[in-house]
PDB file of C-alpha atoms in Angstrom:
ATOM      1  CA  MET F 318      93.985 -13.486   9.844  1.00 70.00           C
ATOM      2  CA  PRO F 319      90.483 -12.573  11.185  1.00 72.00           C
ATOM      3  CA  GLN F 320      91.615  -8.940  11.528  1.00 80.00           C
ATOM      4  CA  TYR F 321      92.620  -8.742   7.866  1.00 83.00           C
ATOM      5  CA  VAL F 322      89.360 -10.377   6.829  1.00 86.00           C
ATOM      6  CA  ALA F 323      87.469  -7.898   9.012  1.00 86.00           C
ATOM      7  CA  ILE F 324      89.261  -4.963   7.356  1.00 87.00           C
ATOM      8  CA  ALA F 325      88.407  -6.349   3.905  1.00 90.00           C
ATOM      9  CA  VAL F 326      84.758  -6.904   4.874  1.00 89.00           C
ATOM     10  CA  ALA F 327      84.424  -3.421   6.391  1.00 90.00           C
ATOM     11  CA  THR F 328      86.000  -1.870   3.292  1.00 91.00           C
ATOM     12  CA  ALA F 329      83.638  -3.784   1.007  1.00 93.00           C
ATOM     13  CA  PHE F 330      80.640  -2.735   3.105  1.00 94.00           C
ATOM     14  CA  ALA F 331      81.771   0.905   2.953  1.00 93.00           C
ATOM     15  CA  LEU F 332      82.155   0.846  -0.835  1.00 93.00           C
ATOM     16  CA  VAL F 333      78.747  -0.773  -1.361  1.00 94.00           C
ATOM     17  CA  ALA F 334      77.166   1.784   0.973  1.00 93.00           C
ATOM     18  CA  PHE F 335      78.630   4.980  -0.462  1.00 92.00           C
ATOM     19  CA  LEU F 336      79.292   4.381  -4.179  1.00 93.00           C
ATOM     20  CA  PRO F 337      75.604   4.579  -5.229  1.00 93.00           C
ATOM     21  CA  LEU F 338      75.319   8.006  -3.584  1.00 93.00           C
ATOM     22  CA  ALA F 339      78.690   9.168  -4.900  1.00 91.00           C
ATOM     23  CA  GLY F 340      77.931   8.561  -8.576  1.00 86.00           C
ATOM     24  CA  ARG F 341      80.300  10.364 -10.947  1.00 85.00           C
ATOM     25  CA  SER F 342      81.880  12.234  -8.045  1.00 86.00           C
ATOM     26  CA  VAL F 343      84.097   9.169  -7.496  1.00 88.00           C
ATOM     27  CA  LEU F 344      86.191  10.575 -10.350  1.00 87.00           C
ATOM     28  CA  ARG F 345      87.128  13.580  -8.217  1.00 88.00           C
ATOM     29  CA  PRO F 346      90.491  13.193  -6.455  1.00 87.00           C
ATOM     30  CA  LEU F 347      89.255  15.489  -3.695  1.00 88.00           C
ATOM     31  CA  LEU F 348      86.561  12.960  -2.792  1.00 88.00           C
ATOM     32  CA  TRP F 349      89.182  10.263  -2.199  1.00 89.00           C
ATOM     33  CA  LEU F 350      91.283  12.698  -0.176  1.00 88.00           C
ATOM     34  CA  THR F 351      88.181  13.279   1.954  1.00 88.00           C
ATOM     35  CA  LEU F 352      87.788   9.540   2.368  1.00 86.00           C
ATOM     36  CA  ILE F 353      91.414   9.162   3.464  1.00 86.00           C
ATOM     37  CA  ALA F 354      91.126  12.102   5.851  1.00 85.00           C
ATOM     38  CA  CYS F 355      88.079  10.575   7.531  1.00 84.00           C
ATOM     39  CA  THR F 356      89.956   7.343   8.114  1.00 80.00           C
ATOM     40  CA  ALA F 357      92.412   9.368  10.182  1.00 78.00           C
ATOM     41  CA  VAL F 358      89.511  11.105  11.908  1.00 77.00           C
ATOM     42  CA  GLY F 359      88.650   7.723  13.417  1.00 73.00           C
ATOM     43  CA  PHE F 360      91.758   7.939  15.594  1.00 70.00           C
ATOM     44  CA  ILE F 361      90.877  11.480  16.693  1.00 74.00           C
ATOM     45  CA  VAL F 362      87.273  10.579  17.511  1.00 71.00           C
ATOM     46  CA  ARG F 363      88.310   7.572  19.571  1.00 65.00           C
ATOM     47  CA  ASP F 364      90.834   9.532  21.627  1.00 64.00           C
ATOM     48  CA  GLY F 365      88.757  12.732  21.778  1.00 62.00           C
ATOM     49  CA  THR F 366      85.680  10.901  22.992  1.00 64.00           C
ATOM     50  CA  GLN F 367      87.698   9.176  25.690  1.00 63.00           C
ATOM     51  CA  VAL F 368      89.116  12.498  26.884  1.00 63.00           C
ATOM     52  CA  VAL F 369      85.627  13.966  27.272  1.00 64.00           C
ATOM     53  CA  LEU F 370      84.380  10.848  29.059  1.00 63.00           C
ATOM     54  CA  ASP F 371      87.336  10.957  31.449  1.00 63.00           C
ATOM     55  CA  LEU F 372      86.499  14.561  32.325  1.00 64.00           C
ATOM     56  CA  LEU F 373      82.896  13.599  33.090  1.00 61.00           C
ATOM     57  CA  ARG F 374      83.731  10.418  34.982  1.00 63.00           C
ATOM     58  CA  PRO F 375      83.529  12.096  38.436  1.00 63.00           C
ATOM     59  CA  TYR F 376      79.911  13.062  37.680  1.00 61.00           C
ATOM     60  CA  PHE F 377      78.657   9.905  35.949  1.00 58.00           C
ATOM     61  CA  ASP F 378      79.297   6.221  36.506  1.00 57.00           C
ATOM     62  CA  MET F 379      79.581   5.288  32.854  1.00 54.00           C
ATOM     63  CA  ALA F 380      79.548   1.571  33.582  1.00 52.00           C
ATOM     64  CA  ALA F 381      76.615   1.215  35.999  1.00 54.00           C
ATOM     65  CA  ASP F 382      74.573   4.425  35.972  1.00 60.00           C
ATOM     66  CA  PRO F 383      71.958   4.475  33.162  1.00 63.00           C
ATOM     67  CA  SER F 384      72.375   8.242  32.863  1.00 68.00           C
ATOM     68  CA  GLY F 385      76.095   7.689  32.377  1.00 71.00           C
ATOM     69  CA  ALA F 386      75.408   5.329  29.502  1.00 75.00           C
ATOM     70  CA  VAL F 387      73.120   7.909  27.899  1.00 81.00           C
ATOM     71  CA  VAL F 388      75.694  10.676  28.336  1.00 79.00           C
ATOM     72  CA  SER F 389      78.531   8.585  26.914  1.00 80.00           C
ATOM     73  CA  THR F 390      76.405   7.594  23.912  1.00 85.00           C
ATOM     74  CA  LEU F 391      75.446  11.214  23.266  1.00 87.00           C
ATOM     75  CA  ILE F 392      79.060  12.374  23.510  1.00 84.00           C
ATOM     76  CA  ALA F 393      80.238   9.666  21.119  1.00 84.00           C
ATOM     77  CA  ALA F 394      77.490  10.595  18.637  1.00 89.00           C
ATOM     78  CA  ALA F 395      78.225  14.333  18.812  1.00 90.00           C
ATOM     79  CA  VAL F 396      82.018  14.071  18.635  1.00 86.00           C
ATOM     80  CA  GLY F 397      81.886  11.473  15.887  1.00 87.00           C
ATOM     81  CA  GLU F 398      79.399  13.270  13.660  1.00 91.00           C
ATOM     82  CA  LEU F 399      80.956  16.714  14.027  1.00 90.00           C
ATOM     83  CA  LEU F 400      84.503  15.528  13.326  1.00 87.00           C
ATOM     84  CA  LYS F 401      83.726  13.195  10.441  1.00 89.00           C
ATOM     85  CA  ALA F 402      81.618  15.853   8.743  1.00 92.00           C
ATOM     86  CA  THR F 403      84.445  18.398   8.924  1.00 91.00           C
ATOM     87  CA  PRO F 404      86.651  17.012   6.085  1.00 89.00           C
ATOM     88  CA  ALA F 405      83.605  16.749   3.810  1.00 90.00           C
ATOM     89  CA  LEU F 406      82.541  20.327   4.525  1.00 91.00           C
ATOM     90  CA  ILE F 407      86.090  21.590   3.965  1.00 90.00           C
ATOM     91  CA  ALA F 408      86.286  19.736   0.638  1.00 87.00           C
ATOM     92  CA  ILE F 409      82.935  21.179  -0.422  1.00 87.00           C
ATOM     93  CA  SER F 410      84.119  24.696   0.392  1.00 86.00           C
ATOM     94  CA  LEU F 411      87.244  24.324  -1.763  1.00 84.00           C
ATOM     95  CA  GLY F 412      85.388  24.229  -5.054  1.00 73.00           C
ATOM     96  CA  SER F 413      82.074  24.640  -6.772  1.00 68.00           C
ATOM     97  CA  ALA F 414      79.575  22.128  -5.491  1.00 74.00           C
ATOM     98  CA  ASP F 415      75.890  21.362  -5.908  1.00 84.00           C
ATOM     99  CA  ASP F 416      73.558  19.257  -3.779  1.00 86.00           C
ATOM    100  CA  VAL F 417      74.662  16.031  -5.467  1.00 89.00           C
ATOM    101  CA  THR F 418      78.336  16.783  -4.906  1.00 90.00           C
ATOM    102  CA  GLY F 419      77.803  17.712  -1.277  1.00 91.00           C
ATOM    103  CA  LEU F 420      75.892  14.492  -0.738  1.00 93.00           C
ATOM    104  CA  ALA F 421      78.685  12.480  -2.388  1.00 93.00           C
ATOM    105  CA  PHE F 422      81.448  14.020  -0.272  1.00 93.00           C
ATOM    106  CA  GLY F 423      79.453  13.465   2.892  1.00 93.00           C
ATOM    107  CA  ALA F 424      78.820   9.847   1.924  1.00 94.00           C
ATOM    108  CA  ALA F 425      82.537   9.267   1.349  1.00 92.00           C
ATOM    109  CA  ALA F 426      83.391  10.771   4.731  1.00 92.00           C
ATOM    110  CA  GLY F 427      80.825   8.598   6.499  1.00 92.00           C
ATOM    111  CA  ALA F 428      81.973   5.465   4.673  1.00 93.00           C
ATOM    112  CA  ALA F 429      85.619   5.909   5.629  1.00 90.00           C
ATOM    113  CA  PHE F 430      84.827   6.707   9.237  1.00 90.00           C
ATOM    114  CA  GLY F 431      82.304   3.898   9.566  1.00 90.00           C
ATOM    115  CA  ALA F 432      84.635   1.283   8.105  1.00 90.00           C
ATOM    116  CA  PHE F 433      87.530   2.341  10.337  1.00 87.00           C
ATOM    117  CA  VAL F 434      85.482   2.290  13.522  1.00 86.00           C
ATOM    118  CA  ARG F 435      83.567  -0.896  12.711  1.00 86.00           C
ATOM    119  CA  TRP F 436      86.236  -3.310  11.522  1.00 82.00           C
ATOM    120  CA  PRO F 437      87.557  -4.176  15.031  1.00 82.00           C
ATOM    121  CA  LEU F 438      84.002  -5.156  16.021  1.00 83.00           C
ATOM    122  CA  LEU F 439      83.728  -7.408  12.974  1.00 86.00           C
ATOM    123  CA  ALA F 440      86.915  -9.288  13.844  1.00 82.00           C
ATOM    124  CA  PHE F 441      85.400 -11.245  16.759  1.00 78.00           C
ATOM    125  CA  PRO F 442      82.381 -12.803  14.976  1.00 78.00           C
ATOM    126  CA  ILE F 443      84.552 -13.484  11.929  1.00 77.00           C
ATOM    127  CA  ALA F 444      87.082 -15.248  14.149  1.00 77.00           C
ATOM    128  CA  MET F 445      84.281 -17.293  15.734  1.00 75.00           C
ATOM    129  CA  ILE F 446      83.048 -18.463  12.346  1.00 75.00           C
ATOM    130  CA  MET F 447      86.539 -19.174  11.000  1.00 71.00           C
ATOM    131  CA  SER F 448      87.483 -21.216  14.067  1.00 71.00           C
ATOM    132  CA  GLY F 449      84.162 -23.038  14.361  1.00 66.00           C
ATOM    133  CA  SER F 450      83.883 -21.882  17.967  1.00 63.00           C
ATOM    134  CA  SER F 451      80.874 -22.908  20.050  1.00 59.00           C
ATOM    135  CA  LEU F 452      80.901 -19.637  22.034  1.00 60.00           C
ATOM    136  CA  THR F 453      78.261 -18.223  19.704  1.00 63.00           C
ATOM    137  CA  SER F 454      75.962 -19.675  17.085  1.00 66.00           C
ATOM    138  CA  PRO F 455      76.746 -19.186  13.394  1.00 69.00           C
ATOM    139  CA  PHE F 456      73.413 -17.341  13.091  1.00 70.00           C
ATOM    140  CA  PHE F 457      74.236 -14.646  15.663  1.00 73.00           C
ATOM    141  CA  ALA F 458      77.809 -14.374  14.378  1.00 74.00           C
ATOM    142  CA  GLY F 459      76.411 -13.872  10.875  1.00 77.00           C
ATOM    143  CA  VAL F 460      73.927 -11.279  12.142  1.00 79.00           C
ATOM    144  CA  ALA F 461      76.775  -9.413  13.863  1.00 80.00           C
ATOM    145  CA  ILE F 462      78.805  -9.381  10.651  1.00 84.00           C
ATOM    146  CA  PHE F 463      75.964  -8.471   8.297  1.00 85.00           C
ATOM    147  CA  GLY F 464      74.678  -5.932  10.808  1.00 86.00           C
ATOM    148  CA  GLY F 465      78.005  -4.154  10.408  1.00 89.00           C
ATOM    149  CA  PHE F 466      76.931  -3.161   6.914  1.00 93.00           C
ATOM    150  CA  PHE F 467      73.895  -1.279   8.205  1.00 94.00           C
ATOM    151  CA  TRP F 468      76.008   0.344  10.920  1.00 92.00           C
ATOM    152  CA  ILE F 469      78.422   1.638   8.264  1.00 94.00           C
ATOM    153  CA  LEU F 470      75.498   2.631   6.036  1.00 96.00           C
ATOM    154  CA  ALA F 471      74.099   4.683   8.929  1.00 95.00           C
ATOM    155  CA  HIS F 472      77.321   6.713   9.034  1.00 94.00           C
ATOM    156  CA  VAL F 473      77.213   7.123   5.265  1.00 96.00           C
ATOM    157  CA  VAL F 474      73.680   8.505   5.196  1.00 96.00           C
ATOM    158  CA  THR F 475      73.924  10.823   8.210  1.00 96.00           C
ATOM    159  CA  THR F 476      77.101  12.481   6.956  1.00 95.00           C
ATOM    160  CA  ALA F 477      75.765  12.561   3.388  1.00 95.00           C
ATOM    161  CA  TYR F 478      72.754  14.426   4.767  1.00 96.00           C
ATOM    162  CA  VAL F 479      75.083  16.918   6.448  1.00 96.00           C
ATOM    163  CA  GLY F 480      77.221  17.257   3.316  1.00 93.00           C
ATOM    164  CA  ARG F 481      74.179  18.082   1.211  1.00 93.00           C
ATOM    165  CA  ALA F 482      73.086  20.676   3.772  1.00 93.00           C
ATOM    166  CA  GLY F 483      76.552  22.224   3.520  1.00 91.00           C
ATOM    167  CA  VAL F 484      75.579  23.212  -0.028  1.00 90.00           C
ATOM    168  CA  SER F 485      71.807  23.633   0.070  1.00 88.00           C
ATOM    169  CA  GLY F 486      71.566  25.297   3.504  1.00 87.00           C
ATOM    170  CA  GLY F 487      70.310  24.349   6.937  1.00 91.00           C
ATOM    171  CA  LEU F 488      73.670  22.989   8.075  1.00 93.00           C
ATOM    172  CA  GLY F 489      73.005  23.515  11.775  1.00 93.00           C
ATOM    173  CA  ARG F 490      69.705  21.633  11.661  1.00 95.00           C
ATOM    174  CA  ALA F 491      71.282  18.860   9.612  1.00 95.00           C
ATOM    175  CA  LEU F 492      74.101  18.412  12.119  1.00 95.00           C
ATOM    176  CA  PHE F 493      71.637  18.298  14.998  1.00 95.00           C
ATOM    177  CA  PHE F 494      69.533  15.704  13.173  1.00 96.00           C
ATOM    178  CA  ALA F 495      72.585  13.591  12.293  1.00 96.00           C
ATOM    179  CA  VAL F 496      73.803  13.613  15.900  1.00 96.00           C
ATOM    180  CA  PHE F 497      70.323  12.673  17.099  1.00 95.00           C
ATOM    181  CA  ILE F 498      70.134   9.731  14.686  1.00 95.00           C
ATOM    182  CA  GLN F 499      73.570   8.474  15.727  1.00 94.00           C
ATOM    183  CA  PHE F 500      72.546   8.861  19.382  1.00 94.00           C
ATOM    184  CA  VAL F 501      69.413   6.767  18.832  1.00 92.00           C
ATOM    185  CA  LEU F 502      71.405   4.114  16.984  1.00 92.00           C
ATOM    186  CA  GLY F 503      74.004   4.087  19.744  1.00 89.00           C
ATOM    187  CA  LEU F 504      71.309   3.419  22.339  1.00 87.00           C
ATOM    188  CA  ALA F 505      69.804   0.694  20.129  1.00 85.00           C
ATOM    189  CA  GLU F 506      73.172  -1.010  19.816  1.00 82.00           C
ATOM    190  CA  ARG F 507      73.537  -1.043  23.590  1.00 78.00           C
ATOM    191  CA  MET F 508      70.329  -3.080  23.793  1.00 74.00           C
ATOM    192  CA  ARG F 509      71.748  -5.652  21.357  1.00 64.00           C
ATOM    193  CA  VAL F 510      69.285  -8.528  21.862  1.00 62.00           C
ATOM    194  CA  VAL F 511      65.750  -8.176  23.230  1.00 57.00           C
ATOM    195  CA  ALA F 512      63.528 -11.286  23.321  1.00 51.00           C
ATOM    196  CA  SER F 513      66.018 -13.089  21.026  1.00 56.00           C
ATOM    197  CA  ILE F 514      65.688 -10.277  18.459  1.00 63.00           C
ATOM    198  CA  PRO F 515      68.903  -8.435  17.501  1.00 74.00           C
ATOM    199  CA  THR F 516      67.320  -5.076  18.303  1.00 79.00           C
ATOM    200  CA  GLY F 517      70.335  -2.951  17.460  1.00 82.00           C
ATOM    201  CA  VAL F 518      70.673  -4.488  14.002  1.00 86.00           C
ATOM    202  CA  VAL F 519      66.955  -4.175  13.239  1.00 87.00           C
ATOM    203  CA  VAL F 520      66.711  -0.528  14.343  1.00 90.00           C
ATOM    204  CA  THR F 521      69.921   0.406  12.516  1.00 92.00           C
ATOM    205  CA  ALA F 522      68.791  -1.365   9.338  1.00 92.00           C
ATOM    206  CA  VAL F 523      65.378   0.315   9.288  1.00 93.00           C
ATOM    207  CA  ILE F 524      66.712   3.826   9.930  1.00 95.00           C
ATOM    208  CA  SER F 525      69.720   3.600   7.620  1.00 96.00           C
ATOM    209  CA  VAL F 526      67.737   2.129   4.702  1.00 96.00           C
ATOM    210  CA  ALA F 527      64.989   4.716   5.158  1.00 97.00           C
ATOM    211  CA  MET F 528      67.514   7.572   5.116  1.00 96.00           C
ATOM    212  CA  PHE F 529      69.329   6.060   2.122  1.00 97.00           C
ATOM    213  CA  SER F 530      66.037   5.885   0.204  1.00 96.00           C
ATOM    214  CA  TYR F 531      65.267   9.500   1.061  1.00 96.00           C
ATOM    215  CA  LEU F 532      68.713  10.715  -0.015  1.00 96.00           C
ATOM    216  CA  TRP F 533      68.531   8.643  -3.187  1.00 94.00           C
ATOM    217  CA  SER F 534      65.248  10.317  -4.091  1.00 94.00           C
ATOM    218  CA  LEU F 535      66.742  13.764  -3.449  1.00 91.00           C
ATOM    219  CA  ARG F 536      69.758  12.891  -5.576  1.00 91.00           C
ATOM    220  CA  SER F 537      67.587  11.572  -8.417  1.00 90.00           C
ATOM    221  CA  ARG F 538      65.439  14.716  -8.431  1.00 89.00           C
ATOM    222  CA  ALA F 539      68.507  16.963  -8.412  1.00 85.00           C
ATOM    223  CA  LEU F 540      70.041  15.092 -11.358  1.00 86.00           C
ATOM    224  CA  ALA F 541      66.764  15.196 -13.274  1.00 83.00           C
ATOM    225  CA  ALA F 542      66.453  18.942 -12.670  1.00 80.00           C
ATOM    226  CA  ALA F 543      70.034  19.508 -13.858  1.00 75.00           C
ATOM    227  CA  GLU F 544      69.398  17.589 -17.082  1.00 72.00           C
ATOM    228  CA  SER F 545      66.117  19.321 -17.910  1.00 67.00           C
TER     229      SER F 545
END
């Protein structure tokens, strides 16, 4: 039961995160095909990342060596961002698209990927709350669940940023920036709690909300320019 609840929660988080940026593009069947494709990309990213880490294992102790943790986080960020952006960029290339459309397709790709990857991590705190377990406090379990929204939102905004660049230009720089942001968030999540503060959640919330606000302003200006 907790797994099904976690899937429902992750799906709801993904919809809340990407629908405002998608706007009228939700009426495009190709956007939903992109969303479905990026759910499947989750499997590829998980296995592909593990293959790369296995190849590098002789050179880095991923469990104990701090440099190994940094390398594994960077690889996960790069593989994840590059692969989840691919379906959105392909969809954009198949038809006429403007900045708003590119942003919408990127947001859909990030939402699907984020929900797929995050729901297993939501299952544990949900199970703790549902069972009334004393292993963790309701507060920290709630933070872990609600923090999942910002984690999914972070995937939405980074890939939306890349999708927009796929139309407006600067795709290489946008991909580099998106990978860097995901790398920083990955490191923050590894810290989890510092001085009783859920550091990963706070950092992810600040960065994802800031990027969402920036993309929202770009989208609003593009729509206003199109109507004038």
